PDB file of C-alpha atoms in Angstrom:
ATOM      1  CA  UNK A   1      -6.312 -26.264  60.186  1.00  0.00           C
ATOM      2  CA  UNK A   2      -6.196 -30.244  60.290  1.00  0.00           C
ATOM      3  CA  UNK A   3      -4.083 -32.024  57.795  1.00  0.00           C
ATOM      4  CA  UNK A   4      -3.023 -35.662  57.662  1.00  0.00           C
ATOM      5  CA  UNK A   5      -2.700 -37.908  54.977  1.00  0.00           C
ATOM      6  CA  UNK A   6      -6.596 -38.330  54.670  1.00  0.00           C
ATOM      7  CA  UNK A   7      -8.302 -35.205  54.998  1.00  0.00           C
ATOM      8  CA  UNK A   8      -7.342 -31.711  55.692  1.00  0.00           C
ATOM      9  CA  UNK A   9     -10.106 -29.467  57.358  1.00  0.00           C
ATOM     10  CA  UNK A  10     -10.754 -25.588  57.864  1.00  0.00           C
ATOM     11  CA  UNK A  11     -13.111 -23.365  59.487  1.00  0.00           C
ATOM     12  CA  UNK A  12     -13.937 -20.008  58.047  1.00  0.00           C
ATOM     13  CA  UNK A  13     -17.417 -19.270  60.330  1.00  0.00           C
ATOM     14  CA  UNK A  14     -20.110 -17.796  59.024  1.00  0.00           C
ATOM     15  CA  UNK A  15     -20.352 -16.812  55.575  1.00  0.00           C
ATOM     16  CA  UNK A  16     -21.686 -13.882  55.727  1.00  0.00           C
ATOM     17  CA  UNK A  17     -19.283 -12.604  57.410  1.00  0.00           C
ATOM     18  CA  UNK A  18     -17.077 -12.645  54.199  1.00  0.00           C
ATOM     19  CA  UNK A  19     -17.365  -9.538  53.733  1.00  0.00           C
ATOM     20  CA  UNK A  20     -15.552  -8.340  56.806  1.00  0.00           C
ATOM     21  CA  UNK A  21     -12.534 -10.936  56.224  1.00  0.00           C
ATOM     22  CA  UNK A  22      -9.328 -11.476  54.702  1.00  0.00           C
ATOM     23  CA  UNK A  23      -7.918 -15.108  53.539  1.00  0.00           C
ATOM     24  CA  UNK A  24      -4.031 -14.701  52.580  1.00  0.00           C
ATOM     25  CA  UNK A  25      -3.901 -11.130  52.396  1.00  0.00           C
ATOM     26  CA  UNK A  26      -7.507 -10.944  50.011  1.00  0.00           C
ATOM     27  CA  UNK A  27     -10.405  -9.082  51.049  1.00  0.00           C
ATOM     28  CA  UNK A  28     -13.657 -11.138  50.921  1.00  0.00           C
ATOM     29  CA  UNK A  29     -12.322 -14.271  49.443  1.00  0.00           C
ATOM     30  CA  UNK A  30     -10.974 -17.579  50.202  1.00  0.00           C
ATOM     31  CA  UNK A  31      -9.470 -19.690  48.062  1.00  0.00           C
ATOM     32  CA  UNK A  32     -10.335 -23.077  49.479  1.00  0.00           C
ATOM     33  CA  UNK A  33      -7.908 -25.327  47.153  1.00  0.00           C
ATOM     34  CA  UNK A  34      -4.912 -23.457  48.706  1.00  0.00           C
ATOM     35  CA  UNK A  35      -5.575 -23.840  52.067  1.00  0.00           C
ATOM     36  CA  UNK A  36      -6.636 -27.698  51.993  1.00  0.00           C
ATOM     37  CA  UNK A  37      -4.463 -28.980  49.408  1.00  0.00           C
ATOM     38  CA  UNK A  38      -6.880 -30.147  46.395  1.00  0.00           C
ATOM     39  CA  UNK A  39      -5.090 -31.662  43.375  1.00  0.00           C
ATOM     40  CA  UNK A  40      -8.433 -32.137  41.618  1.00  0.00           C
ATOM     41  CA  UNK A  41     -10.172 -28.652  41.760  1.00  0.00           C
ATOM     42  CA  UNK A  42     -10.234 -25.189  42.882  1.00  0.00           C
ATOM     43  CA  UNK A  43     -12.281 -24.022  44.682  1.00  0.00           C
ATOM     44  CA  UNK A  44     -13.202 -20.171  45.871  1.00  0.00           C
ATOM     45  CA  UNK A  45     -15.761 -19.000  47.680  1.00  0.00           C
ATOM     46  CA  UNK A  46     -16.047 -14.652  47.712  1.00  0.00           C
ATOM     47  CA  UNK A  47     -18.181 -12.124  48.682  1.00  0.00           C
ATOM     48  CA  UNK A  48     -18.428  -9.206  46.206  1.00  0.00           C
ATOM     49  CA  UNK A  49     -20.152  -6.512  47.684  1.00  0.00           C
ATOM     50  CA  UNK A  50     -23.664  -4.725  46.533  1.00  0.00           C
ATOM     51  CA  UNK A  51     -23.084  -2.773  43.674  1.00  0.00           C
ATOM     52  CA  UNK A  52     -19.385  -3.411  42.950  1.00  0.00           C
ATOM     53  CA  UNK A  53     -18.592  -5.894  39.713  1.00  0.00           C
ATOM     54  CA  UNK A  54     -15.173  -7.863  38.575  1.00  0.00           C
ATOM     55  CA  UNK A  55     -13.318  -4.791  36.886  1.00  0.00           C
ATOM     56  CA  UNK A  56     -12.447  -7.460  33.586  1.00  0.00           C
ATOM     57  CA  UNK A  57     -13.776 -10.194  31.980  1.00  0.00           C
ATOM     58  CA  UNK A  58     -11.521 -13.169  31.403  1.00  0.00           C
ATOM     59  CA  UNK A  59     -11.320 -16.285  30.212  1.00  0.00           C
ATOM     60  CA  UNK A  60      -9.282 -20.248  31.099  1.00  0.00           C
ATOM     61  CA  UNK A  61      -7.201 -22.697  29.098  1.00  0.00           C
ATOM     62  CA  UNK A  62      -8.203 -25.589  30.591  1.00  0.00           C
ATOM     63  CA  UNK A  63     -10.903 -25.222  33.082  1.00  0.00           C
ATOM     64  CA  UNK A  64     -14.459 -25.846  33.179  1.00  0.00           C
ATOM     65  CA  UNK A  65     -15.766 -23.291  36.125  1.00  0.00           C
ATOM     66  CA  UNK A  66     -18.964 -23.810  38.147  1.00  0.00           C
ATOM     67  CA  UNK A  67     -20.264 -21.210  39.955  1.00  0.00           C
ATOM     68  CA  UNK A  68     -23.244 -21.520  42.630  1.00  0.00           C
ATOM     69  CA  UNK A  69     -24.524 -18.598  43.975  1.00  0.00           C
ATOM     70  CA  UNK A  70     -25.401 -18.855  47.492  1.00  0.00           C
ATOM     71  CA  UNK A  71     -26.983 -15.589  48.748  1.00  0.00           C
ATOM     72  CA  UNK A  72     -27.751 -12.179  46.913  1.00  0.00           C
ATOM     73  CA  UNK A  73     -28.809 -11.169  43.835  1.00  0.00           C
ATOM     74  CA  UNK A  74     -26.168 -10.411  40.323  1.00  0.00           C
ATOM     75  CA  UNK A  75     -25.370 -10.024  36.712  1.00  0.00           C
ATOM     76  CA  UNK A  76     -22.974 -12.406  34.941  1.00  0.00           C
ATOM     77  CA  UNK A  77     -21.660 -11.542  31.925  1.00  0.00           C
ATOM     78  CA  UNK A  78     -20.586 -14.833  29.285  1.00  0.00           C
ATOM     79  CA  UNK A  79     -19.631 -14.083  26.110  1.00  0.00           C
ATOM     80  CA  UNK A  80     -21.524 -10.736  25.413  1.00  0.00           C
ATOM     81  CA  UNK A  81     -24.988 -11.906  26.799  1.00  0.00           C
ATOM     82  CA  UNK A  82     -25.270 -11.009  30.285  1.00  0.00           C
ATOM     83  CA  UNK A  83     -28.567 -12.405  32.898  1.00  0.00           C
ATOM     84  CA  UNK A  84     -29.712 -11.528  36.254  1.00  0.00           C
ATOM     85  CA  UNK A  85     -28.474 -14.581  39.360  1.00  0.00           C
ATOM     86  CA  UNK A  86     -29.981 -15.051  42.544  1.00  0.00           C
ATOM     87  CA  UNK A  87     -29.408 -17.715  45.434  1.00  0.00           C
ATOM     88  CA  UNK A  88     -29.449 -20.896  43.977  1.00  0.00           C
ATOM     89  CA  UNK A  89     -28.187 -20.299  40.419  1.00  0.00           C
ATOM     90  CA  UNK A  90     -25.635 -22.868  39.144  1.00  0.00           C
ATOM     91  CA  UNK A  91     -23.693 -21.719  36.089  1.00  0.00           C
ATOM     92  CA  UNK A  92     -21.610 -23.993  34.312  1.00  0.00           C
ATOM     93  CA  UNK A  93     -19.088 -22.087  31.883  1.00  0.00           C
ATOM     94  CA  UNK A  94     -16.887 -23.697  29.228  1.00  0.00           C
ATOM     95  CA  UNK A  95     -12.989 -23.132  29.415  1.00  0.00           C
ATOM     96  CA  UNK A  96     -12.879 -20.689  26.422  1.00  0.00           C
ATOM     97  CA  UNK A  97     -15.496 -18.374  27.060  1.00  0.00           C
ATOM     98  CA  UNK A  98     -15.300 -14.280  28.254  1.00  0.00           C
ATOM     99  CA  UNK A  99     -16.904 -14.069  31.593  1.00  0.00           C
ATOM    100  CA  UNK A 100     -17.545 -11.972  34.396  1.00  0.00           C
ATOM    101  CA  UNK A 101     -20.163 -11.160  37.245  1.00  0.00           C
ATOM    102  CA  UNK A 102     -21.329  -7.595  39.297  1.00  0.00           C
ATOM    103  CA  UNK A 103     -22.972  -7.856  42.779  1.00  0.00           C
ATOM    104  CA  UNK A 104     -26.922  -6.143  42.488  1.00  0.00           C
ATOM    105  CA  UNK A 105     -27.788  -3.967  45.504  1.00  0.00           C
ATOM    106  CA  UNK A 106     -27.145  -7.014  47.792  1.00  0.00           C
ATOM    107  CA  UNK A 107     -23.901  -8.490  48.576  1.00  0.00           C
ATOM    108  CA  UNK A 108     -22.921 -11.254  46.533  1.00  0.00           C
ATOM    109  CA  UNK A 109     -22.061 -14.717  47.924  1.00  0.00           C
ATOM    110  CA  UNK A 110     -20.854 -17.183  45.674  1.00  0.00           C
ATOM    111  CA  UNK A 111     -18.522 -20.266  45.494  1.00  0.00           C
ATOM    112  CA  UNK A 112     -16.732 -20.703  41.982  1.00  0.00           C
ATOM    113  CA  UNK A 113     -15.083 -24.584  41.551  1.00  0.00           C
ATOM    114  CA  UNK A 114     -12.272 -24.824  38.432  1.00  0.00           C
ATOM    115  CA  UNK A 115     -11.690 -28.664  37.437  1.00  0.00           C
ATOM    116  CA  UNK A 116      -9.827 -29.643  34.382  1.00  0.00           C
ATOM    117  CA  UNK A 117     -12.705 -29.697  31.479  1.00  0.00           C
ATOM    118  CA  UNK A 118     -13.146 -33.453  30.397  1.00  0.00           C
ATOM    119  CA  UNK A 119     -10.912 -35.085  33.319  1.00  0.00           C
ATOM    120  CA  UNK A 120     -13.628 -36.829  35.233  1.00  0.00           C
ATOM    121  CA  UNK A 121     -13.972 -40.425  34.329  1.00  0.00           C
ATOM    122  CA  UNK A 122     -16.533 -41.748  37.009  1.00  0.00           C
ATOM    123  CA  UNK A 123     -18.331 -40.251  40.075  1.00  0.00           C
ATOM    124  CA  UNK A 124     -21.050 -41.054  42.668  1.00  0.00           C
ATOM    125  CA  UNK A 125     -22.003 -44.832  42.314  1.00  0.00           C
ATOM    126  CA  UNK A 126     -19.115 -45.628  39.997  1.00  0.00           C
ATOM    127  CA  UNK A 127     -16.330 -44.207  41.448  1.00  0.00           C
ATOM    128  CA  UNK A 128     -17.526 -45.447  45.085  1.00  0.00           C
ATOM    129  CA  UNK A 129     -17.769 -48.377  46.736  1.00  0.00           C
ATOM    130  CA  UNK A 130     -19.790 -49.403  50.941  1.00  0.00           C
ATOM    131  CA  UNK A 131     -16.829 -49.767  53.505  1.00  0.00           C
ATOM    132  CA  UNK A 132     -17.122 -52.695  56.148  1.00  0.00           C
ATOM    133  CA  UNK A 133     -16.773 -50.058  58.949  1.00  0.00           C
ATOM    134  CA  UNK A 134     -19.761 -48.070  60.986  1.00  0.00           C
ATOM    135  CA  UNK A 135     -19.619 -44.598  61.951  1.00  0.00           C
ATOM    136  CA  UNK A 136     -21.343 -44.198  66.206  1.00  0.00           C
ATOM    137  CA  UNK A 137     -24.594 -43.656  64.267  1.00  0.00           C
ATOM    138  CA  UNK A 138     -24.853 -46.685  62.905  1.00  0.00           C
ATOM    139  CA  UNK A 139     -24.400 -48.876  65.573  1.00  0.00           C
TER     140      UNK A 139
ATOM    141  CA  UNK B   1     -32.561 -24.655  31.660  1.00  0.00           C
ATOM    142  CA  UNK B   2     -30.474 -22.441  29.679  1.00  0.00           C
ATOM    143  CA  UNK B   3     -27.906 -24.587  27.404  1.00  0.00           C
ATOM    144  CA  UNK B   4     -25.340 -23.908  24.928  1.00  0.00           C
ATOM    145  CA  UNK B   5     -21.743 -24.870  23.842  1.00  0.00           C
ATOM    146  CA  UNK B   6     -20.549 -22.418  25.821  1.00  0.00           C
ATOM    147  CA  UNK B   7     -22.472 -21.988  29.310  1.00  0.00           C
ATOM    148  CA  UNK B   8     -25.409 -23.769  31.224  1.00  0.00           C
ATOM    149  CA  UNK B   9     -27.639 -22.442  33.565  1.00  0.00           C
ATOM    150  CA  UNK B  10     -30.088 -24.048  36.220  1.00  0.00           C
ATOM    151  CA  UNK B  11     -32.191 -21.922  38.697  1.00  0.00           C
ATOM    152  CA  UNK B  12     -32.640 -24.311  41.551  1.00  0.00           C
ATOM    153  CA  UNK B  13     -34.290 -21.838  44.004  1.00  0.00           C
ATOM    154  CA  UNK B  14     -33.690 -20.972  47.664  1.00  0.00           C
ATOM    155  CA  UNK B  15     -30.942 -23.201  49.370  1.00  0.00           C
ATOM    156  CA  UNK B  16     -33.608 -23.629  52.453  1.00  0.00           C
ATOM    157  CA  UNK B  17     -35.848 -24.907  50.682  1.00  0.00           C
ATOM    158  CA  UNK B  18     -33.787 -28.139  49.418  1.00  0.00           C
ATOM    159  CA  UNK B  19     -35.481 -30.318  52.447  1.00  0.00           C
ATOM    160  CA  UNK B  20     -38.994 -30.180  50.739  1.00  0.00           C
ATOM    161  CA  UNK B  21     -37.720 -30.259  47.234  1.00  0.00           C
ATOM    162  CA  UNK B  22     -36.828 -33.362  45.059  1.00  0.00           C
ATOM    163  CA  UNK B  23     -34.674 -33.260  41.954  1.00  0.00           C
ATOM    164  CA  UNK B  24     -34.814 -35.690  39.473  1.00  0.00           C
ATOM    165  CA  UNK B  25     -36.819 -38.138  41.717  1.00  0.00           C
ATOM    166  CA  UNK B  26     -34.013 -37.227  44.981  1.00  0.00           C
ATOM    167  CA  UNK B  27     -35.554 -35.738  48.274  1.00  0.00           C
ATOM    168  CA  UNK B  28     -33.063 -32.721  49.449  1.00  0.00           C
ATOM    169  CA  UNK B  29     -30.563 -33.680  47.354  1.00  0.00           C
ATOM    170  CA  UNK B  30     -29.457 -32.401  43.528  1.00  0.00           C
ATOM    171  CA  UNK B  31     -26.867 -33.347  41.642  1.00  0.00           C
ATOM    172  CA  UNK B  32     -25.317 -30.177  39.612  1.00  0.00           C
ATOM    173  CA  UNK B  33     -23.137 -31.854  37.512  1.00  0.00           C
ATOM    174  CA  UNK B  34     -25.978 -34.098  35.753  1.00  0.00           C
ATOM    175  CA  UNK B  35     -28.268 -31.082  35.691  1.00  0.00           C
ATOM    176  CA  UNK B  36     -25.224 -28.937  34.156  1.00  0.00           C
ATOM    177  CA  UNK B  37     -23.434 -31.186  32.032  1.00  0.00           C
ATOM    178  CA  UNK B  38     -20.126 -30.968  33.861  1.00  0.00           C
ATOM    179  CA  UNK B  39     -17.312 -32.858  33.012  1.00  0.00           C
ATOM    180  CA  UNK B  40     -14.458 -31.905  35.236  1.00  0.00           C
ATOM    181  CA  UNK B  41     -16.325 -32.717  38.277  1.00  0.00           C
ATOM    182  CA  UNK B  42     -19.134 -33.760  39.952  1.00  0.00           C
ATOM    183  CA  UNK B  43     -20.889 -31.714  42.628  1.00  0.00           C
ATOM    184  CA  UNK B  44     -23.756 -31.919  44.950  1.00  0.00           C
ATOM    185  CA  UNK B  45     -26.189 -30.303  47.670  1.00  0.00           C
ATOM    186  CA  UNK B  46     -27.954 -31.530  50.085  1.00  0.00           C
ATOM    187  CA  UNK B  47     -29.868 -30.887  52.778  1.00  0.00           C
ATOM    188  CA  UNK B  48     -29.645 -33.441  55.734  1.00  0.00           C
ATOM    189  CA  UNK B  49     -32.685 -33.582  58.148  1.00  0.00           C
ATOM    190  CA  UNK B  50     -32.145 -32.995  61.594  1.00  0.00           C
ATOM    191  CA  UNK B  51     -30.998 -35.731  63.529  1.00  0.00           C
ATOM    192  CA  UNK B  52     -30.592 -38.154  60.662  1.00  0.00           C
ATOM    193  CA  UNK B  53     -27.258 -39.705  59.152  1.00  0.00           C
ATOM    194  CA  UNK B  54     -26.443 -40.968  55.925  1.00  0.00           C
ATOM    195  CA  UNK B  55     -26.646 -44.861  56.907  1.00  0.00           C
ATOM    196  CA  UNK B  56     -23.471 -46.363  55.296  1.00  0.00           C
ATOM    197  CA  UNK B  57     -19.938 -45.637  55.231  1.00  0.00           C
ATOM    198  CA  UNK B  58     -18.134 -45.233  51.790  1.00  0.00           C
ATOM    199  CA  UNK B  59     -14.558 -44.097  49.812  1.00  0.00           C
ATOM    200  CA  UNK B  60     -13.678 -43.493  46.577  1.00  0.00           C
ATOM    201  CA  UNK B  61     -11.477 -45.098  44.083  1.00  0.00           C
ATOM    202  CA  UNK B  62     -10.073 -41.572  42.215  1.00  0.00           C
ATOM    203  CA  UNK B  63     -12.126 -38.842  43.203  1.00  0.00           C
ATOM    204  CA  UNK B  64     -11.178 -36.061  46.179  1.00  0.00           C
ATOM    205  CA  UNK B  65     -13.887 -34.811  47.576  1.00  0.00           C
ATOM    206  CA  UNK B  66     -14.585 -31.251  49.051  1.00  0.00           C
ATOM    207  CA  UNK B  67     -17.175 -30.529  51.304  1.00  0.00           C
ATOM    208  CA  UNK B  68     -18.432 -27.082  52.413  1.00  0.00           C
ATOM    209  CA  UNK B  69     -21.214 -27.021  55.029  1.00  0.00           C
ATOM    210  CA  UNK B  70     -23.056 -23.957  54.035  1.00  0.00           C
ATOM    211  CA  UNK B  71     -25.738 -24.451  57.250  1.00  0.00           C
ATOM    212  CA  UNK B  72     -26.270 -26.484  60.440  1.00  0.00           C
ATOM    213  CA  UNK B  73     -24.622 -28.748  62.298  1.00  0.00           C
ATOM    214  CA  UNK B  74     -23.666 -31.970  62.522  1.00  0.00           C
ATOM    215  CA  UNK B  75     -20.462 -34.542  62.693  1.00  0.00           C
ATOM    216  CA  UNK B  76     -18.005 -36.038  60.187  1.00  0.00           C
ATOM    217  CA  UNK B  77     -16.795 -39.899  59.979  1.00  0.00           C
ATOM    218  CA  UNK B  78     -13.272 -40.375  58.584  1.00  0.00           C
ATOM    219  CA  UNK B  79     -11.530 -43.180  58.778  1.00  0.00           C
ATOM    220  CA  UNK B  80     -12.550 -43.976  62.626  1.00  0.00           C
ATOM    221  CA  UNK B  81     -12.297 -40.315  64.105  1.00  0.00           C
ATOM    222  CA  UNK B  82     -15.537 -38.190  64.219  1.00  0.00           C
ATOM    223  CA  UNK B  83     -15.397 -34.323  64.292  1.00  0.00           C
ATOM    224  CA  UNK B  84     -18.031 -31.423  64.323  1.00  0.00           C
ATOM    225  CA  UNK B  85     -19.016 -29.614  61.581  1.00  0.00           C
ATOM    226  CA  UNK B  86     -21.022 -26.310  61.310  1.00  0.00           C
ATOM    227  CA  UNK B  87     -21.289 -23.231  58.621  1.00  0.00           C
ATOM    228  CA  UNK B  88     -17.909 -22.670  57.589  1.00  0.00           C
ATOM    229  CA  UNK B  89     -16.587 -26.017  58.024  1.00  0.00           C
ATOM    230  CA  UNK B  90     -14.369 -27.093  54.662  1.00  0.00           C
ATOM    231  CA  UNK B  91     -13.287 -30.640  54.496  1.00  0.00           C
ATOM    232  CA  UNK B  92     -11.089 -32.435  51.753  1.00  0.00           C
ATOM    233  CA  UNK B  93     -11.368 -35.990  51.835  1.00  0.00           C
ATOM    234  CA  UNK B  94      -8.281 -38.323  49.498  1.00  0.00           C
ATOM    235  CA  UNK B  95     -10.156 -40.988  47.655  1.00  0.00           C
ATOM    236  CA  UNK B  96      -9.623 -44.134  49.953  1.00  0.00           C
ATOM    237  CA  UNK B  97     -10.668 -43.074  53.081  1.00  0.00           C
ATOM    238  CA  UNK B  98     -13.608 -44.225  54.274  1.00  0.00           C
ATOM    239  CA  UNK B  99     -16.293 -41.480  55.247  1.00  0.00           C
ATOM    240  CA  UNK B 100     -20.065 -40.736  56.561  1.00  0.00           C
ATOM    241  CA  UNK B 101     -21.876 -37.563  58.097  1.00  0.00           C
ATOM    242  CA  UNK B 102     -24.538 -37.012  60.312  1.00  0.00           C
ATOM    243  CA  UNK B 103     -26.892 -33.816  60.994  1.00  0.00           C
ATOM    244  CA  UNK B 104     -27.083 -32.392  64.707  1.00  0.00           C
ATOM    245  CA  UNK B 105     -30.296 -31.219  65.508  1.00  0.00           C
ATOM    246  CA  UNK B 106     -30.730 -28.425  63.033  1.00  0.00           C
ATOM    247  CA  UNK B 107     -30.894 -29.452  59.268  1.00  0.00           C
ATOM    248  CA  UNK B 108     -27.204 -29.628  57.588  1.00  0.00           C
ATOM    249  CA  UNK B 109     -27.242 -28.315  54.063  1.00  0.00           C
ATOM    250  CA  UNK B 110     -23.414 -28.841  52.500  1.00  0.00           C
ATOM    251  CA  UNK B 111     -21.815 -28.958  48.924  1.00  0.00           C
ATOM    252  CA  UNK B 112     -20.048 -31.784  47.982  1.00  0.00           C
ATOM    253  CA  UNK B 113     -17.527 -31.421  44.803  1.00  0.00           C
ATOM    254  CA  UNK B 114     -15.955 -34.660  43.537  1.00  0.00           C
ATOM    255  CA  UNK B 115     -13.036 -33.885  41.046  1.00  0.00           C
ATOM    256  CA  UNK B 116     -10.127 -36.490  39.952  1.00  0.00           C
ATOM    257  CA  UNK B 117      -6.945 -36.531  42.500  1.00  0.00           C
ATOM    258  CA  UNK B 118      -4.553 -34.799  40.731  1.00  0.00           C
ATOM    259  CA  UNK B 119      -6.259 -33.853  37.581  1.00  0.00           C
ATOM    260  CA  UNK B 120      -5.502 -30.029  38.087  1.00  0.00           C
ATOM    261  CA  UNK B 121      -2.622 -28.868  36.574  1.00  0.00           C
ATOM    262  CA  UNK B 122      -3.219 -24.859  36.389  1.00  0.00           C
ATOM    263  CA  UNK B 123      -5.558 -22.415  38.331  1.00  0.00           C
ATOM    264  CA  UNK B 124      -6.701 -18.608  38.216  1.00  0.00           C
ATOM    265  CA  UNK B 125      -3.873 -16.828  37.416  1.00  0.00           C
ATOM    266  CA  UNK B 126      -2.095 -19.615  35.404  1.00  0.00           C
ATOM    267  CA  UNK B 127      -4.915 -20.554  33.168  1.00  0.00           C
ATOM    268  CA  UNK B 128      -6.813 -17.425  33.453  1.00  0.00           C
ATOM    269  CA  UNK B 129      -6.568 -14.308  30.802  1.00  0.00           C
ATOM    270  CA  UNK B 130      -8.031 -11.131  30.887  1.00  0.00           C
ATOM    271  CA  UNK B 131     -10.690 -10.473  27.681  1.00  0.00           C
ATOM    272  CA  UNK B 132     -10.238  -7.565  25.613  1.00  0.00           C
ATOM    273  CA  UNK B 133     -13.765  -6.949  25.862  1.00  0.00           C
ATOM    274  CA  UNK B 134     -16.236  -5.223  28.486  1.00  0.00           C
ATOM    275  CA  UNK B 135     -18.807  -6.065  30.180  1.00  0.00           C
ATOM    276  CA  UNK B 136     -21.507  -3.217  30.279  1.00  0.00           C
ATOM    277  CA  UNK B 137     -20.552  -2.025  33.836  1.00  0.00           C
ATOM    278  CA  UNK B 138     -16.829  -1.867  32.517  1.00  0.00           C
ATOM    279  CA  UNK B 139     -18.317   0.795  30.057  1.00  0.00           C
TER     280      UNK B 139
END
């Protein structure tokens, strides 16, 4: 791991290979805030394998969870409906709402982000601004 | 799209295929959080082609940004020092430092997730709590 004032970096390798790893002690999932410090988010990014679901459902105070599924096929579960995922389904589920997911016959890859509902005031073109510097591939 | 008060859904198909895709009017790029509605962060993929950078340098006034390079290769500007990147790389970036990215020569497809420096005041366990209902696997 890097870490200096600016940015803090870690490698996991490849994600498939999840499934064969521990992060802190956890079988199949890393919980990215942890490791590089986020104040804004969390972020988690698991591996739940083929036919094996999230034994509860639960719910959050405060945060607004994404989840983008990145490689298998699923069944979430939000607030008594439940619906089939696949790679490239984005979920976006409100703070106060029962959820909960179960892998298909393929392992399930996804990355789940929790940020405080309603606490983003600008983004993208607002909240950035063109430095005065040039990365090597711009010059 | 699937939308209510309580969840929202997008089906945005096979990661891969982001290079020959555009969303809302963007070539390899989509931007979840519009498409979902979020508002505790923004978040983004994108697929970089092959030997091609992203042709400015920029920072952020309040937003940390995480980056998770889900495929390829290619190298990270911060702040003057340039790094490699590949599948597994995770990067957090504090607002005001100035950063850029470039693909090797194999497409680089990464997540971007821009949520408020130090809006998160509870995760998981502290503002999770377990349902007392089931989902139908739980049955």
């Amino acid at each position: 791991m890097t870490t200096n004032t600016n940015f803090t970096k870690f490698e996991m390798g490849a994600i498939e290979e999840l499934i064969n790893q521990k992060f802190d002690g956890i079988q199949g999932k890393l919980f990215i805030g942890q490791k590089l410090g986020l104040t804004g988010s969390e972020a988690s990014i698991t591996c739940l394998p083929a036919n094996t679901g999230v034994p509860f459902v639960n719910n959050h105070q405060k945060n607004e969870e994404l989840y983008i599924i990145l490689k298998g096929t699923g069944t979430f579960y939000i607030d008594g409906e439940e619906f089939p995922v696949r790679e490239g389904s984005l979920i976006r589920i409100a703070p106060n709402s029962a959820r909960s997911c179960k892998a298909g016959n393929q392992n399930l890859y996804f990355i789940c982000i929790q940020a405080q509902e309603h606490s983003l005031t600008q983004a993208t073109l607002q909240d950035g601004s063109i430095c005065d510097v040039k990365a090597s591939w711009m010059k």
